[in-house]
mmCIF file of C-alpha atoms in Angstrom:
data_model
loop_
_atom_site.group_PDB
_atom_site.id
_atom_site.type_symbol
_atom_site.label_atom_id
_atom_site.label_comp_id
_atom_site.label_asym_id
_atom_site.label_seq_id
_atom_site.Cartn_x
_atom_site.Cartn_y
_atom_site.Cartn_z
ATOM 1 C CA UNK V 1 -2.347 32.188 23.292
ATOM 2 C CA UNK V 2 -4.697 31.440 26.249
ATOM 3 C CA UNK V 3 -8.249 32.995 26.134
ATOM 4 C CA UNK V 4 -10.357 33.143 28.615
ATOM 5 C CA UNK V 5 -13.960 33.915 28.151
ATOM 6 C CA UNK V 6 -15.576 35.334 31.285
ATOM 7 C CA UNK V 7 -19.398 35.170 31.471
ATOM 8 C CA UNK V 8 -20.671 37.882 33.902
ATOM 9 C CA UNK V 9 -23.168 36.473 36.716
ATOM 10 C CA UNK V 10 -25.618 39.250 36.079
ATOM 11 C CA UNK V 11 -26.217 42.352 33.806
ATOM 12 C CA UNK V 12 -24.771 44.890 36.611
ATOM 13 C CA UNK V 13 -21.680 42.681 36.468
ATOM 14 C CA UNK V 14 -21.263 42.809 32.774
ATOM 15 C CA UNK V 15 -21.862 46.547 32.886
ATOM 16 C CA UNK V 16 -19.116 46.989 35.406
ATOM 17 C CA UNK V 17 -16.541 44.938 33.330
ATOM 18 C CA UNK V 18 -17.584 46.618 30.248
ATOM 19 C CA UNK V 19 -16.968 50.118 31.968
ATOM 20 C CA UNK V 20 -13.510 49.288 33.229
ATOM 21 C CA UNK V 21 -12.449 47.712 29.981
ATOM 22 C CA UNK V 22 -13.589 50.898 28.156
ATOM 23 C CA UNK V 23 -11.709 53.183 30.688
ATOM 24 C CA UNK V 24 -8.695 50.825 30.396
ATOM 25 C CA UNK V 25 -8.735 51.062 26.498
ATOM 26 C CA UNK V 26 -9.007 54.981 26.523
ATOM 27 C CA UNK V 27 -5.924 55.045 29.073
ATOM 28 C CA UNK V 28 -3.807 52.827 26.739
ATOM 29 C CA UNK V 29 -4.911 55.227 23.722
ATOM 30 C CA UNK V 30 -3.937 58.205 25.689
ATOM 31 C CA UNK V 31 -0.675 56.727 26.647
ATOM 32 C CA UNK V 32 0.382 55.790 23.073
ATOM 33 C CA UNK V 33 -0.750 59.273 22.046
ATOM 34 C CA UNK V 34 1.337 60.907 24.493
ATOM 35 C CA UNK V 35 4.318 58.806 23.095
ATOM 36 C CA UNK V 36 3.691 59.937 19.635
ATOM 37 C CA UNK V 37 5.593 63.314 18.826
ATOM 38 C CA UNK V 38 3.089 63.898 15.982
ATOM 39 C CA UNK V 39 -0.290 64.193 18.334
ATOM 40 C CA UNK V 40 -1.367 67.662 19.192
ATOM 41 C CA UNK V 41 -2.203 69.187 22.502
ATOM 42 C CA UNK V 42 -5.828 69.469 21.044
ATOM 43 C CA UNK V 43 -5.797 65.834 20.245
ATOM 44 C CA UNK V 44 -4.699 65.049 23.839
ATOM 45 C CA UNK V 45 -7.173 67.298 25.286
ATOM 46 C CA UNK V 46 -10.080 65.504 23.382
ATOM 47 C CA UNK V 47 -8.833 62.096 24.597
ATOM 48 C CA UNK V 48 -8.551 63.336 28.389
ATOM 49 C CA UNK V 49 -12.230 64.548 27.994
ATOM 50 C CA UNK V 50 -13.184 61.196 26.727
ATOM 51 C CA UNK V 51 -11.587 59.609 29.598
ATOM 52 C CA UNK V 52 -13.014 61.852 31.834
ATOM 53 C CA UNK V 53 -16.424 61.287 30.755
ATOM 54 C CA UNK V 54 -15.762 57.480 30.813
ATOM 55 C CA UNK V 55 -14.814 57.641 34.472
ATOM 56 C CA UNK V 56 -17.143 59.812 35.904
ATOM 57 C CA UNK V 57 -20.014 57.779 34.230
ATOM 58 C CA UNK V 58 -18.601 54.491 35.503
ATOM 59 C CA UNK V 59 -18.002 55.935 39.064
ATOM 60 C CA UNK V 60 -21.453 57.449 39.188
ATOM 61 C CA UNK V 61 -23.026 54.172 38.418
ATOM 62 C CA UNK V 62 -20.469 51.641 40.092
ATOM 63 C CA UNK V 63 -18.163 53.501 42.755
ATOM 64 C CA UNK V 64 -14.376 53.922 42.504
ATOM 65 C CA UNK V 65 -12.327 51.679 40.466
ATOM 66 C CA UNK V 66 -10.699 50.725 43.796
ATOM 67 C CA UNK V 67 -13.837 49.545 45.486
ATOM 68 C CA UNK V 68 -13.562 45.917 46.270
ATOM 69 C CA UNK V 69 -16.368 44.718 44.037
ATOM 70 C CA UNK V 70 -14.622 46.229 40.895
ATOM 71 C CA UNK V 71 -11.163 45.299 41.941
ATOM 72 C CA UNK V 72 -12.482 41.556 42.310
ATOM 73 C CA UNK V 73 -14.015 41.583 38.891
ATOM 74 C CA UNK V 74 -10.864 43.158 37.115
ATOM 75 C CA UNK V 75 -8.029 41.777 39.042
ATOM 76 C CA UNK V 76 -7.504 39.134 36.410
ATOM 77 C CA UNK V 77 -7.102 41.471 33.550
ATOM 78 C CA UNK V 78 -3.201 42.224 32.868
ATOM 79 C CA UNK V 79 -3.796 45.917 32.899
ATOM 80 C CA UNK V 80 -5.676 45.994 36.260
ATOM 81 C CA UNK V 81 -2.545 47.941 37.848
ATOM 82 C CA UNK V 82 -2.762 50.400 34.771
ATOM 83 C CA UNK V 83 -6.519 50.865 35.443
ATOM 84 C CA UNK V 84 -6.132 51.395 39.269
ATOM 85 C CA UNK V 85 -3.013 53.531 38.710
ATOM 86 C CA UNK V 86 -5.391 56.322 37.443
ATOM 87 C CA UNK V 87 -6.938 56.632 40.790
ATOM 88 C CA UNK V 88 -5.622 57.792 43.960
ATOM 89 C CA UNK V 89 -7.643 55.951 46.504
ATOM 90 C CA UNK V 90 -7.633 56.781 50.452
ATOM 91 C CA UNK V 91 -8.472 53.422 52.281
ATOM 92 C CA UNK V 92 -9.187 55.277 55.437
ATOM 93 C CA UNK V 93 -11.700 57.720 54.059
ATOM 94 C CA UNK V 94 -12.877 55.287 51.140
ATOM 95 C CA UNK V 95 -12.547 57.968 48.665
ATOM 96 C CA UNK V 96 -10.933 58.542 45.332
ATOM 97 C CA UNK V 97 -9.654 61.177 43.322
ATOM 98 C CA UNK V 98 -8.159 61.369 39.648
ATOM 99 C CA UNK V 99 -4.503 61.345 39.023
ATOM 100 C CA UNK V 100 -2.645 63.818 36.645
ATOM 101 C CA UNK V 101 -3.549 61.847 33.337
ATOM 102 C CA UNK V 102 -6.979 63.106 33.495
ATOM 103 C CA UNK V 103 -5.901 66.706 33.164
ATOM 104 C CA UNK V 104 -2.280 66.693 31.876
ATOM 105 C CA UNK V 105 0.456 65.317 29.698
ATOM 106 C CA UNK V 106 1.908 62.503 32.057
ATOM 107 C CA UNK V 107 4.800 61.307 29.399
ATOM 108 C CA UNK V 108 6.807 63.019 27.190
ATOM 109 C CA UNK V 109 7.699 61.603 23.733
ATOM 110 C CA UNK V 110 11.690 61.285 23.237
ATOM 111 C CA UNK V 111 12.693 63.098 20.220
ATOM 112 C CA UNK V 112 15.769 61.492 18.550
ATOM 113 C CA UNK V 113 18.914 63.736 18.618
ATOM 114 C CA UNK V 114 20.318 64.352 14.989
ATOM 115 C CA UNK V 115 23.376 66.286 15.742
ATOM 116 C CA UNK V 116 26.113 66.662 18.272
ATOM 117 C CA UNK V 117 28.649 69.505 18.551
ATOM 118 C CA UNK V 118 31.489 67.568 20.119
ATOM 119 C CA UNK V 119 32.475 63.769 20.137
ATOM 120 C CA UNK V 120 32.011 63.855 23.787
ATOM 121 C CA UNK V 121 28.378 65.159 23.372
ATOM 122 C CA UNK V 122 27.810 62.252 20.766
ATOM 123 C CA UNK V 123 29.349 59.921 23.383
ATOM 124 C CA UNK V 124 26.693 60.647 25.908
ATOM 125 C CA UNK V 125 23.745 60.488 23.278
ATOM 126 C CA UNK V 126 25.254 57.012 22.243
ATOM 127 C CA UNK V 127 25.269 55.999 25.743
ATOM 128 C CA UNK V 128 21.641 57.064 26.230
ATOM 129 C CA UNK V 129 20.305 55.630 23.035
ATOM 130 C CA UNK V 130 22.162 52.363 22.690
ATOM 131 C CA UNK V 131 23.627 51.725 26.179
ATOM 132 C CA UNK V 132 27.037 51.506 24.655
ATOM 133 C CA UNK V 133 29.709 53.249 22.608
ATOM 134 C CA UNK V 134 28.651 53.394 19.056
ATOM 135 C CA UNK V 135 31.403 55.028 17.073
ATOM 136 C CA UNK V 136 29.788 55.083 13.891
ATOM 137 C CA UNK V 137 26.832 56.780 15.077
ATOM 138 C CA UNK V 138 28.841 59.168 17.062
ATOM 139 C CA UNK V 139 30.639 59.923 13.702
ATOM 140 C CA UNK V 140 27.126 60.358 12.047
ATOM 141 C CA UNK V 141 26.173 62.845 14.921
ATOM 142 C CA UNK V 142 29.065 64.889 14.831
ATOM 143 C CA UNK V 143 29.830 64.930 11.053
ATOM 144 C CA UNK V 144 33.596 63.515 11.625
ATOM 145 C CA UNK V 145 35.372 60.350 10.553
ATOM 146 C CA UNK V 146 35.457 57.623 12.868
ATOM 147 C CA UNK V 147 39.255 58.305 13.334
ATOM 148 C CA UNK V 148 38.717 61.807 14.451
ATOM 149 C CA UNK V 149 35.898 60.615 16.994
ATOM 150 C CA UNK V 150 38.192 58.183 18.434
ATOM 151 C CA UNK V 151 41.069 60.680 18.674
ATOM 152 C CA UNK V 152 38.882 63.102 20.298
ATOM 153 C CA UNK V 153 37.647 60.637 22.912
ATOM 154 C CA UNK V 154 40.928 59.452 23.432
ATOM 155 C CA UNK V 155 41.071 60.215 27.247
ATOM 156 C CA UNK V 156 37.168 59.188 27.636
ATOM 157 C CA UNK V 157 36.970 55.633 26.198
ATOM 158 C CA UNK V 158 39.216 52.749 25.857
ATOM 159 C CA UNK V 159 39.227 49.736 23.614
ATOM 160 C CA UNK V 160 38.749 46.340 25.689
ATOM 161 C CA UNK V 161 41.529 44.085 24.117
ATOM 162 C CA UNK V 162 39.424 40.955 25.311
ATOM 163 C CA UNK V 163 35.885 42.180 23.756
ATOM 164 C CA UNK V 164 37.706 44.267 21.191
ATOM 165 C CA UNK V 165 34.742 46.762 22.082
ATOM 166 C CA UNK V 166 35.068 50.215 23.375
ATOM 167 C CA UNK V 167 34.306 50.879 26.981
ATOM 168 C CA UNK V 168 34.169 54.318 28.994
ATOM 169 C CA UNK V 169 36.854 55.190 31.370
ATOM 170 C CA UNK V 170 34.700 54.071 34.186
ATOM 171 C CA UNK V 171 33.875 50.688 33.018
ATOM 172 C CA UNK V 172 37.560 50.150 31.776
#
């Protein structure tokens, strides 16, 4: 791991970097919270309020995140793109507006599917979750034996004799 320590040229530069790091960290926390199905809307709202306060304070002192001075200071950070993505910047008018992450959920957590009515429904779930046909998982989802699943999917999947794995009709 390569660590680079940046020593700001002056106090103002240090404050800019600290402010952008704070906003970046809040954004990353907010994204993580949105992906967690156990986080409540109230908790997300509180984090958005924190993001708004940090952003508004930064912009009042240092201008938009897209301002050249800010971009130059932060462009070495691997999350610089993430930071700039929270702002919609108009190059012509040199104005920035907040993106939806400041006011609403922008990512939905994926809730795992635990049951399927039919083997074909289980097949769709298997393809989405694993990117392949997982007969044991389809069996688990449907409550049917693997033999029953294979029988029900007879016209939708085929066993590839070379790979000994199942493929959809389209792949085969």
